[in-house]
Coordinates of N, CA and C and ligand atoms in Angstrom, one line a residue:
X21 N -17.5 -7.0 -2.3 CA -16.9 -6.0 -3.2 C -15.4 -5.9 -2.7
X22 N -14.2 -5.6 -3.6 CA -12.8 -5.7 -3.4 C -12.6 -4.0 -2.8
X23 N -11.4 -4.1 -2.3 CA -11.9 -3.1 -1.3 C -11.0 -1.6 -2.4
X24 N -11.6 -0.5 -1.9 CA -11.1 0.5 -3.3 C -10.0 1.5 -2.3
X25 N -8.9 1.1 -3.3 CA -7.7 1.6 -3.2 C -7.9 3.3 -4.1
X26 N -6.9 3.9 -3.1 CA -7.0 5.0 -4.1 C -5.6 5.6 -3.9
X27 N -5.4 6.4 -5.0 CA -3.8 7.4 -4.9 C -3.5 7.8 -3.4
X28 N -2.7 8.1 -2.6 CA -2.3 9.7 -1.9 C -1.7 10.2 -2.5
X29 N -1.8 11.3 -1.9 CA -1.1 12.7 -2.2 C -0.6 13.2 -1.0
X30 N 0.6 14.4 -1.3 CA 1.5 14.5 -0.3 C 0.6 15.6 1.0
X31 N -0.1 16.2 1.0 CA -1.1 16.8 2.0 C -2.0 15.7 2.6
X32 N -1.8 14.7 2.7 CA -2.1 13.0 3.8 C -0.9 12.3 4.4
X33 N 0.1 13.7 4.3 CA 0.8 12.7 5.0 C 0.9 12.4 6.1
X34 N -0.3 13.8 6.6 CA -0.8 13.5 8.4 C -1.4 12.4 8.4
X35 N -2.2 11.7 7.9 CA -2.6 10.2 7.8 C -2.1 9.3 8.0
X36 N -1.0 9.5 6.8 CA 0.1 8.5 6.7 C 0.9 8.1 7.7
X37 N 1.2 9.2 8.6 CA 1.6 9.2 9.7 C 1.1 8.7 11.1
X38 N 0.3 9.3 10.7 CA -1.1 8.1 12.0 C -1.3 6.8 11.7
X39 N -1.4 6.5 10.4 CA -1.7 5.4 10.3 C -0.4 4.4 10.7
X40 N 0.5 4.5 10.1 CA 2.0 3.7 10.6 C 2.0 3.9 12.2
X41 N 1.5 4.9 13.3 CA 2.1 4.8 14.4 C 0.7 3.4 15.4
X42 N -0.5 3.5 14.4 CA -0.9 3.2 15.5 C -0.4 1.4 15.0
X43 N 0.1 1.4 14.1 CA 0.8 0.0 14.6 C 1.7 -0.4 15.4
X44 N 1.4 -1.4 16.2 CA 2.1 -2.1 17.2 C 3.8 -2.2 17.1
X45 N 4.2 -1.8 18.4 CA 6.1 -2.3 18.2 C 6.3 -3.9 17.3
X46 N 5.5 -4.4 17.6 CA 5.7 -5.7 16.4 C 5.6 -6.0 15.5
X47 N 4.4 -5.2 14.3 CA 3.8 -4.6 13.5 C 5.1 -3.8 12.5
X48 N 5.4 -3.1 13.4 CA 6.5 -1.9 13.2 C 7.8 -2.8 12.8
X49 N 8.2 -3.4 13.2 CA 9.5 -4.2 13.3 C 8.8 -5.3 11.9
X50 N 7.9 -5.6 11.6 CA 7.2 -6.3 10.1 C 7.7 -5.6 9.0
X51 N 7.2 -4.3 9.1 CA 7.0 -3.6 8.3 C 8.1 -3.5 7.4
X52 N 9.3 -2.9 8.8 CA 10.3 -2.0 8.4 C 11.6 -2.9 8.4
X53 N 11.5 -4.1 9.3 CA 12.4 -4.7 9.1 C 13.3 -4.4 10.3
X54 N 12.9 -3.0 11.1 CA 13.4 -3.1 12.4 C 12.8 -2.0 13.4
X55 N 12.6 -2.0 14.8 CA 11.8 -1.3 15.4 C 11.7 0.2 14.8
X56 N 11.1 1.0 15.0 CA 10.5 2.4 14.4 C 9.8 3.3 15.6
X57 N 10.5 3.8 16.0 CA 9.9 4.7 17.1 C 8.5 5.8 16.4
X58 N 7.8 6.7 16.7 CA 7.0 7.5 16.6 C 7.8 8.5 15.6
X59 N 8.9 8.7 16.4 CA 9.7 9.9 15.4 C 10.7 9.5 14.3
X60 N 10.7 8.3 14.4 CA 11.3 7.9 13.0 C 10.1 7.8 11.6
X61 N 9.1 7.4 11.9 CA 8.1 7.5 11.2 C 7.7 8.6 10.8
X62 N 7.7 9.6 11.5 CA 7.4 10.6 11.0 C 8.4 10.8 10.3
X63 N 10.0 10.5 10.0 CA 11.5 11.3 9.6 C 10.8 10.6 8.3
X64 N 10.0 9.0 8.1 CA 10.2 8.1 6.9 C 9.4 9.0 6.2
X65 N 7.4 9.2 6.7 CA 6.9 9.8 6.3 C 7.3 11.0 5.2
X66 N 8.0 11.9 5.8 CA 8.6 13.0 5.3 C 9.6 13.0 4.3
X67 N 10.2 11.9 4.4 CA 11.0 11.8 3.5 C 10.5 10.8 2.5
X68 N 9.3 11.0 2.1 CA 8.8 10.1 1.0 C 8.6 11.4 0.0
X69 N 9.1 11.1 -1.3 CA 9.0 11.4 -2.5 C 7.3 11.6 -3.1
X70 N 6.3 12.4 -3.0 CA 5.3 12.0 -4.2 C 5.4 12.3 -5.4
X71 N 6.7 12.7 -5.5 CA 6.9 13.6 -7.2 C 7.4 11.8 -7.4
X72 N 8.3 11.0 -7.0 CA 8.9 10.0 -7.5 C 8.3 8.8 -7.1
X73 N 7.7 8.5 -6.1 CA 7.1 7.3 -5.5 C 5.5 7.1 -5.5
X74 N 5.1 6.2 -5.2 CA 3.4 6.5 -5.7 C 3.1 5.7 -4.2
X75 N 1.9 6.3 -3.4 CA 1.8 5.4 -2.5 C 0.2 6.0 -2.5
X76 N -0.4 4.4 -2.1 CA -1.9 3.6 -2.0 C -2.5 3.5 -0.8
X77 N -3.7 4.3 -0.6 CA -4.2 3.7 0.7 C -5.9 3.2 0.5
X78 N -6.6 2.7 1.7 CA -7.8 2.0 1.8 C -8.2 3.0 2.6
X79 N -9.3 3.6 3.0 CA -10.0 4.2 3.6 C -11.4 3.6 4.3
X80 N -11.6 3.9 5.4 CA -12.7 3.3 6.2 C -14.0 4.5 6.0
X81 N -15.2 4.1 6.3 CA -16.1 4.6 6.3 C -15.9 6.4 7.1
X82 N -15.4 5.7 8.3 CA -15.2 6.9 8.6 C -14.1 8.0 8.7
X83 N -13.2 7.3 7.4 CA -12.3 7.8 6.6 C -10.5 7.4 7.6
X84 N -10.7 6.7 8.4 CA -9.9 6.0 8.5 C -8.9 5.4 7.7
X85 N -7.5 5.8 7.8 CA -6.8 5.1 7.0 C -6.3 3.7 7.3
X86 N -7.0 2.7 6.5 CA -6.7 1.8 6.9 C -5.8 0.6 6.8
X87 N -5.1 0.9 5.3 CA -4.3 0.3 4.5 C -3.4 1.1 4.0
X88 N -2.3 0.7 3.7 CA -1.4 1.7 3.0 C -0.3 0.9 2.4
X89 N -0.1 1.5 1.1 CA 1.0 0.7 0.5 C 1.8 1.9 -0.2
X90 N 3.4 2.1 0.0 CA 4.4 2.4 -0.5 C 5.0 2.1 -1.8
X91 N 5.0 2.3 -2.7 CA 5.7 1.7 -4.1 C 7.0 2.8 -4.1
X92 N 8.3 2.7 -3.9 CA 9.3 3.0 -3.9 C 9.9 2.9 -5.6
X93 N 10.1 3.9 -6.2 CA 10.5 3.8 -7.8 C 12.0 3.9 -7.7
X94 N 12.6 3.3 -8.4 CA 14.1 3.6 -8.8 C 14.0 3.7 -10.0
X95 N 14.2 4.9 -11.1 CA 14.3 4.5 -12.4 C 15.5 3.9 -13.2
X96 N 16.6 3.9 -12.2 CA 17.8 3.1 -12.5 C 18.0 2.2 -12.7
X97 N 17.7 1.6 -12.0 CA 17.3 -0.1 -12.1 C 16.2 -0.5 -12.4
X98 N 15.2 1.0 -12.6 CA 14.0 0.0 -13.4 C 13.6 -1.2 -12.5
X99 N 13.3 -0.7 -11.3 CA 12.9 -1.3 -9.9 C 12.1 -0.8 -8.9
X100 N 10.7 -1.3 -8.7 CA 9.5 -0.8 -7.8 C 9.6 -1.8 -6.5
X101 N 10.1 -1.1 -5.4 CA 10.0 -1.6 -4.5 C 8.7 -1.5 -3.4
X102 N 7.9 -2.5 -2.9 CA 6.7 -2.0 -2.1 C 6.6 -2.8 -0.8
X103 N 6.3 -1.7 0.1 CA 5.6 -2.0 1.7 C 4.3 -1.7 1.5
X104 N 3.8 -2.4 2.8 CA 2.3 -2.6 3.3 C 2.3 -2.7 4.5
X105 N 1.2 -2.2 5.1 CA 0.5 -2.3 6.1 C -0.7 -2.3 6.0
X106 N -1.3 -3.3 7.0 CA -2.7 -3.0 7.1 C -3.5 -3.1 9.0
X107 N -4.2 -1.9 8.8 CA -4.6 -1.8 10.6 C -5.1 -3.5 11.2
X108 N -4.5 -4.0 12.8 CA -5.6 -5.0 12.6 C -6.2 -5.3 12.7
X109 N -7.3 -4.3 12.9 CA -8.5 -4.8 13.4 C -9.3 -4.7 11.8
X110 N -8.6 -4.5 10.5 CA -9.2 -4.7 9.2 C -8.3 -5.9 8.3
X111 N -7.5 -6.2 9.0 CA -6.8 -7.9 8.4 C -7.7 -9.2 8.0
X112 N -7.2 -9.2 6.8 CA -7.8 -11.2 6.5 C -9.1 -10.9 5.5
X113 N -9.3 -9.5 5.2 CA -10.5 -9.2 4.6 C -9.9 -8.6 2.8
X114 N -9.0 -9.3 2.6 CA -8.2 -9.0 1.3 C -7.6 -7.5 0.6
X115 N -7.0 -6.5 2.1 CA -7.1 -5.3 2.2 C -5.2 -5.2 1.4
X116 N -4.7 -5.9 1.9 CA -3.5 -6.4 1.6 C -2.7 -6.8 0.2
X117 N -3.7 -7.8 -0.2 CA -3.5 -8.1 -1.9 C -4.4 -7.2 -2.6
X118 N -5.0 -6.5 -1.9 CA -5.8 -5.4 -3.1 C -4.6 -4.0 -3.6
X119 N -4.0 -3.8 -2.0 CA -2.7 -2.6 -2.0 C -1.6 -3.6 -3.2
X120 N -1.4 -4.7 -2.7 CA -0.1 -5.6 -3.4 C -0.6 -5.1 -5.1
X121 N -2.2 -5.9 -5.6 CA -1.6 -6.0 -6.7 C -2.4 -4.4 -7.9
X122 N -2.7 -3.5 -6.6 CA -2.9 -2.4 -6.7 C -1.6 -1.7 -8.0
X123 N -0.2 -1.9 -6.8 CA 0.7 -1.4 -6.9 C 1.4 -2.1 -8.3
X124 N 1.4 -3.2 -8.4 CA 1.8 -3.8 -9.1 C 1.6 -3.1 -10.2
X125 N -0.2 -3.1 -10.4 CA -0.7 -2.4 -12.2 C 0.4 -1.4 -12.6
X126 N 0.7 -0.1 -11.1 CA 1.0 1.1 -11.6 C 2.3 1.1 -12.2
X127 N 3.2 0.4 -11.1 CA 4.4 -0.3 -11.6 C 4.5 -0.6 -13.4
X128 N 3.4 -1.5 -13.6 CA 3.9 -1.8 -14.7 C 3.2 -0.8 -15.6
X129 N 2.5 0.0 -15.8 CA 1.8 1.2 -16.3 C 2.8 2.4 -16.6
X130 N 3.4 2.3 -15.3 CA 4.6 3.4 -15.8 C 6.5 2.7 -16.6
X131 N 5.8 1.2 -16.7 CA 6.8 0.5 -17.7 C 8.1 0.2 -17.0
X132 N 8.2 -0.4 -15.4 CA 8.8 -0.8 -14.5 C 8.8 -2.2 -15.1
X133 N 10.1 -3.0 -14.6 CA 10.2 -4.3 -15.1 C 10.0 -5.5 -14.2
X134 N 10.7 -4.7 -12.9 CA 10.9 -5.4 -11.7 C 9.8 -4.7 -10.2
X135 N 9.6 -5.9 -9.8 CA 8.8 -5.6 -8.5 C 9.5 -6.4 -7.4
X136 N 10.0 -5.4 -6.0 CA 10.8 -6.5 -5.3 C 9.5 -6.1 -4.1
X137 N 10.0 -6.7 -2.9 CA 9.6 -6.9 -1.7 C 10.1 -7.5 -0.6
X138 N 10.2 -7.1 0.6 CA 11.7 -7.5 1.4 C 10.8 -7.5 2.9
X139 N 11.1 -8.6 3.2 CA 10.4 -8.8 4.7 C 11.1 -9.6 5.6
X140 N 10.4 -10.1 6.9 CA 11.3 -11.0 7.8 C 10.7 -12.7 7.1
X141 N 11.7 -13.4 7.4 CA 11.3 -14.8 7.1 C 10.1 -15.4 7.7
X142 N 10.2 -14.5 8.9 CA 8.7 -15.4 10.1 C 7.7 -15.0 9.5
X143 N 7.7 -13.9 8.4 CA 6.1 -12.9 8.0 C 5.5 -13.9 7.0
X144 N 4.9 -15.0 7.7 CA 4.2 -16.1 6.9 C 3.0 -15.1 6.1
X145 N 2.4 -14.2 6.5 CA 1.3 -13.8 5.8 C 2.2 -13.1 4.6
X146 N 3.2 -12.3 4.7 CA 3.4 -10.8 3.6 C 4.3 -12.6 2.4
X147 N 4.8 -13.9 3.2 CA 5.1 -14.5 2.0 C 4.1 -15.3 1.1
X148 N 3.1 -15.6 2.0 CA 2.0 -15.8 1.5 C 1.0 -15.0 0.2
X149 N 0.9 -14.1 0.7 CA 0.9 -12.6 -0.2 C 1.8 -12.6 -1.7
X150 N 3.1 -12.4 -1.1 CA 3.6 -12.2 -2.7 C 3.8 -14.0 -3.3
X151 N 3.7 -15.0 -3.0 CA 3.9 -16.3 -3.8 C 2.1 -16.2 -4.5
X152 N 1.3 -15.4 -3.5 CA 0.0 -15.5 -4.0 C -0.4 -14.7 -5.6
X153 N 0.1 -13.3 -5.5 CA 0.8 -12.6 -6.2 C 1.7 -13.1 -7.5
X154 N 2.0 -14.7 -7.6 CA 2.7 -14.8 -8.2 C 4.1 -14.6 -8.0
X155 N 4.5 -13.9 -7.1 CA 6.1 -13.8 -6.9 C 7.2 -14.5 -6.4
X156 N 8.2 -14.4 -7.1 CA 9.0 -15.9 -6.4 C 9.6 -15.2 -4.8
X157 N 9.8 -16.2 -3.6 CA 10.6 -15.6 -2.6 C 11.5 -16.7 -2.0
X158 N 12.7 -16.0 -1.7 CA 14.1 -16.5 -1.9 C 14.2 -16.1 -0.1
X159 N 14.1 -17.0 0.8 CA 14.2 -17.0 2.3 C 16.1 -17.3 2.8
X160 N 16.8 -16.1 3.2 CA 17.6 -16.6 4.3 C 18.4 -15.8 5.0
X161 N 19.0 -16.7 5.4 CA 19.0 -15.5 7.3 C 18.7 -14.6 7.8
X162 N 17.1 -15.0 7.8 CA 15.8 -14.3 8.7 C 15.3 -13.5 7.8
X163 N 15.9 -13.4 6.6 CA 15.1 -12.6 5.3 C 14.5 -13.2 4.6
X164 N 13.4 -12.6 4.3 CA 12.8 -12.7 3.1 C 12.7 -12.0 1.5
X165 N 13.4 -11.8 0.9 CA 13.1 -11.1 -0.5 C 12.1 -11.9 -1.6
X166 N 11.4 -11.4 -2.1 CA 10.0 -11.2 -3.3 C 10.4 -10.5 -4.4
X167 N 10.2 -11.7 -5.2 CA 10.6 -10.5 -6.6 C 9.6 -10.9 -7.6
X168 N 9.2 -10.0 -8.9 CA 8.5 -10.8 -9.9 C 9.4 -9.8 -10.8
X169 N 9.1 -10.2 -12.1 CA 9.3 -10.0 -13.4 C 8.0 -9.9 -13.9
X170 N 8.0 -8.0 -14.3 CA 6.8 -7.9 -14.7 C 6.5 -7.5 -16.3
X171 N 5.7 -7.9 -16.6 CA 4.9 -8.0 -17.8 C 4.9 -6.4 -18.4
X172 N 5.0 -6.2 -19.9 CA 4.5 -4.7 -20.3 C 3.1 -4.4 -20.3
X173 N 2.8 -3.5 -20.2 CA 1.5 -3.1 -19.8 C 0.7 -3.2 -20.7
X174 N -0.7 -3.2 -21.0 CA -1.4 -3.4 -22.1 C -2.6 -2.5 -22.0
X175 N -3.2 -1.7 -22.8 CA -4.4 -0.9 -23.2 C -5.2 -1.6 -21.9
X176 N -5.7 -2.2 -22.0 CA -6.6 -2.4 -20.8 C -6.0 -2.2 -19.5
X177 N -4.9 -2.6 -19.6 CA -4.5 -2.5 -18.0 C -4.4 -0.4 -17.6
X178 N -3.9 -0.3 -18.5 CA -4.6 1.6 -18.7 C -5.8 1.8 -18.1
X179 N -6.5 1.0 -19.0 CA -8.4 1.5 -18.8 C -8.5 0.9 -17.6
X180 N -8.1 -0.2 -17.3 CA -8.6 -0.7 -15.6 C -7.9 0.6 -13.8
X181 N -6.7 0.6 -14.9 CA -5.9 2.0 -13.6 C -6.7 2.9 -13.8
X182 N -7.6 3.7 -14.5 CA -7.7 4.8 -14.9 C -9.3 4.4 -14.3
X183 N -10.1 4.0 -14.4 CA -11.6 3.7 -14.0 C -11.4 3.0 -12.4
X184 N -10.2 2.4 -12.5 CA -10.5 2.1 -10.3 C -10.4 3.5 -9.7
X185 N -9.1 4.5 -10.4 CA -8.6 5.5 -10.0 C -10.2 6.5 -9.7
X186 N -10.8 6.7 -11.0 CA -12.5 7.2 -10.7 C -12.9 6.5 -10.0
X187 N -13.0 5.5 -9.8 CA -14.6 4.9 -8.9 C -13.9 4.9 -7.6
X188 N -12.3 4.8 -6.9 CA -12.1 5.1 -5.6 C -12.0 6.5 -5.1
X189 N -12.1 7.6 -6.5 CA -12.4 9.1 -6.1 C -13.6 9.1 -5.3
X190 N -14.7 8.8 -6.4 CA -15.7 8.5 -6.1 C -16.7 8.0 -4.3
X191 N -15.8 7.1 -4.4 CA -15.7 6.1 -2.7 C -15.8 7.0 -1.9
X192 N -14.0 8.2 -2.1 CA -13.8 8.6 -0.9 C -14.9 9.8 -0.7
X193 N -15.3 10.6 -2.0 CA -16.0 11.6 -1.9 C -17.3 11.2 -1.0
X194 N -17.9 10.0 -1.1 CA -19.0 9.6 -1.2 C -18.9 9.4 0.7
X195 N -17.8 9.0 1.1 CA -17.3 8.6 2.6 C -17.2 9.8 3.0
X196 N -16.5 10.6 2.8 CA -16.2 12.2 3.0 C -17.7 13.0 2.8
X197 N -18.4 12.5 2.6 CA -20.1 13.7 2.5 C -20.5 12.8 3.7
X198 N -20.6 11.8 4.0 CA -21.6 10.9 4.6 C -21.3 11.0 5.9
X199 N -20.0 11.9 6.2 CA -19.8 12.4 7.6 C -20.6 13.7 7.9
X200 N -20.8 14.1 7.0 CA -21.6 15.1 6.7 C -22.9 15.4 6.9
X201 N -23.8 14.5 6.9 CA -24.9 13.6 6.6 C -25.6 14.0 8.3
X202 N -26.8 14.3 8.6 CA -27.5 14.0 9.9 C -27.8 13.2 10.4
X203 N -27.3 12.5 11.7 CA -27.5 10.4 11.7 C -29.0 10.4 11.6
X204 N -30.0 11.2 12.0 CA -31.1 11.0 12.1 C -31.8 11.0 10.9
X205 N -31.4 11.1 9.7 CA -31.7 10.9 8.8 C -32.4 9.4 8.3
Ligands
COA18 C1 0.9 -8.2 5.8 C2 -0.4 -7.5 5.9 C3 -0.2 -6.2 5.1 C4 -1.5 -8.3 5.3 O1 -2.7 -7.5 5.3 P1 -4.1 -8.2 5.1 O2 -5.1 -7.2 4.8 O3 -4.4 -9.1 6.3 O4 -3.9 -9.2 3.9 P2 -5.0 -10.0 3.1 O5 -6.3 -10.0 3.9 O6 -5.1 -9.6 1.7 O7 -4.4 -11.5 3.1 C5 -3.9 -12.1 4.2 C6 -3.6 -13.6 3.8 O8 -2.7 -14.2 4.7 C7 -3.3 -15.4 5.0 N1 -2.8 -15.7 6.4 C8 -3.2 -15.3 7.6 N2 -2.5 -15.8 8.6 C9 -1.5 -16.5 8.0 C10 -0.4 -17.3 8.4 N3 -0.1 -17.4 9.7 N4 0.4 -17.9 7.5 C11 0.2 -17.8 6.2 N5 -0.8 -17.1 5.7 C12 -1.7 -16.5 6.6 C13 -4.8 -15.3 5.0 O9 -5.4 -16.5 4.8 C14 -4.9 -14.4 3.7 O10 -4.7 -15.2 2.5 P3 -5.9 -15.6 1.6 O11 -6.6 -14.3 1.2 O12 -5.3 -16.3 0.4 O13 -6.8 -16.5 2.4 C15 -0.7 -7.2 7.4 O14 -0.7 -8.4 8.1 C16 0.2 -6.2 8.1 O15 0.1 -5.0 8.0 N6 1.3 -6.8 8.8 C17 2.2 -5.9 9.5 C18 3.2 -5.2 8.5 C19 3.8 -6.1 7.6 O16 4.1 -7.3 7.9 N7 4.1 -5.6 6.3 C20 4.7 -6.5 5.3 C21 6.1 -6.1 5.1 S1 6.4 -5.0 3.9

């Protein structure tokens, strides 16, 4: 089963927050493109938009956040920019291209044209990812930029956002009771 992405909302951003630190100083320097202390994360955290930006995460059974994707909106340029991360002890299990092309739908749902992505040259996985993705990437000095040209959105691609969005409610509620639950059951 693909793994079920769902919205956040700005009352996770203690999550969000946790989740970015417990990655690794090397992790961190992937991500962001340059080291990130504990208290910068929390400055990015905070300074994330949910009235303007949409951001995705994966949740673990025991509600762990385990994935997280950023979609950064510009409506100026009519430009969705997106990060990822994923914890690693849940990598390689397609947690990554689920956030990638997660973001992508909403992008184009809310009638965005462009999708970039900006990483280090050495991040053989995140280029692997967006060429997988479909997206072209333009490598040099020690950068990497990802871009696609995206498609207008179509009636279905509506009904598909709109029924993952239910069924990953669903997930979390379902993860969120089961803590609940008496193990000896
Ligand atoms: C990049 C990242 C989000 C990927 O998450 P993930 O959940 O492991 O991604 P997936 O499981 O969907 O896919 C990983 C892919 O990389 C491939 N891969 C693994 N190691 C690789 C390598 N050394 N070179 C090329 N591809 C590699 C895997 O085979 C897999 O591809 P496949 O599904 O086609 O077989 C995760 O590694 C991460 O958080 N890295 C640190 C932060 C970062 O680099 N963020 C990106 C910058 S925005």
């Amino acid at each position: 089963m693909s793994a079920m992405v769902q919205k956040l909302v700005a009352f996770q951003r203690g999550e969000i927050v946790r989740h970015l630190q417990c990655l690794s100083a090397g992790d961190r320097r992937l991500r962001f493109g340059t080291y990130m202390t504990d208290g910068a994360i929390e400055n990015y955290v905070r300074g994330i938009s949910f009235a303007r930006d949409k951001v995705f995460g994966i949740h673990e059974y025991d509600l762990t956040l385990s994935g997280l994707a950023h979609l950064a909106l510009d409506s100026e340029r009519d430009a969705a920019e997106l990060g990822l991360s994923v914890l690693p002890g849940h990598r390689g299990r397609g947690y990554g291209y689920a956030l990638l092309t997660r973001a992508r739908l909403h992008a184009r749902t809310l009638g965005y044209k462009k999708l970039y992505m900006h990483c280090l040259a050495e991040n053989q996985v995140m280029i692997h990812l967006a060429r997988k993705a479909g997206m072209t990437v333009v490598t040099a000095q020690g950068e990497a930029d990802a871009h696609a040209q995206l498609t207008d959105a179509t009636y279905g691609d509506l009904a598909h956002e709109f029924i993952g969005d239910q069924i990953a409610l669903v997930d979390f509620l379902l993860k969120q009771q089961a803590r609940w639950m008496p193990r000896s059951l």
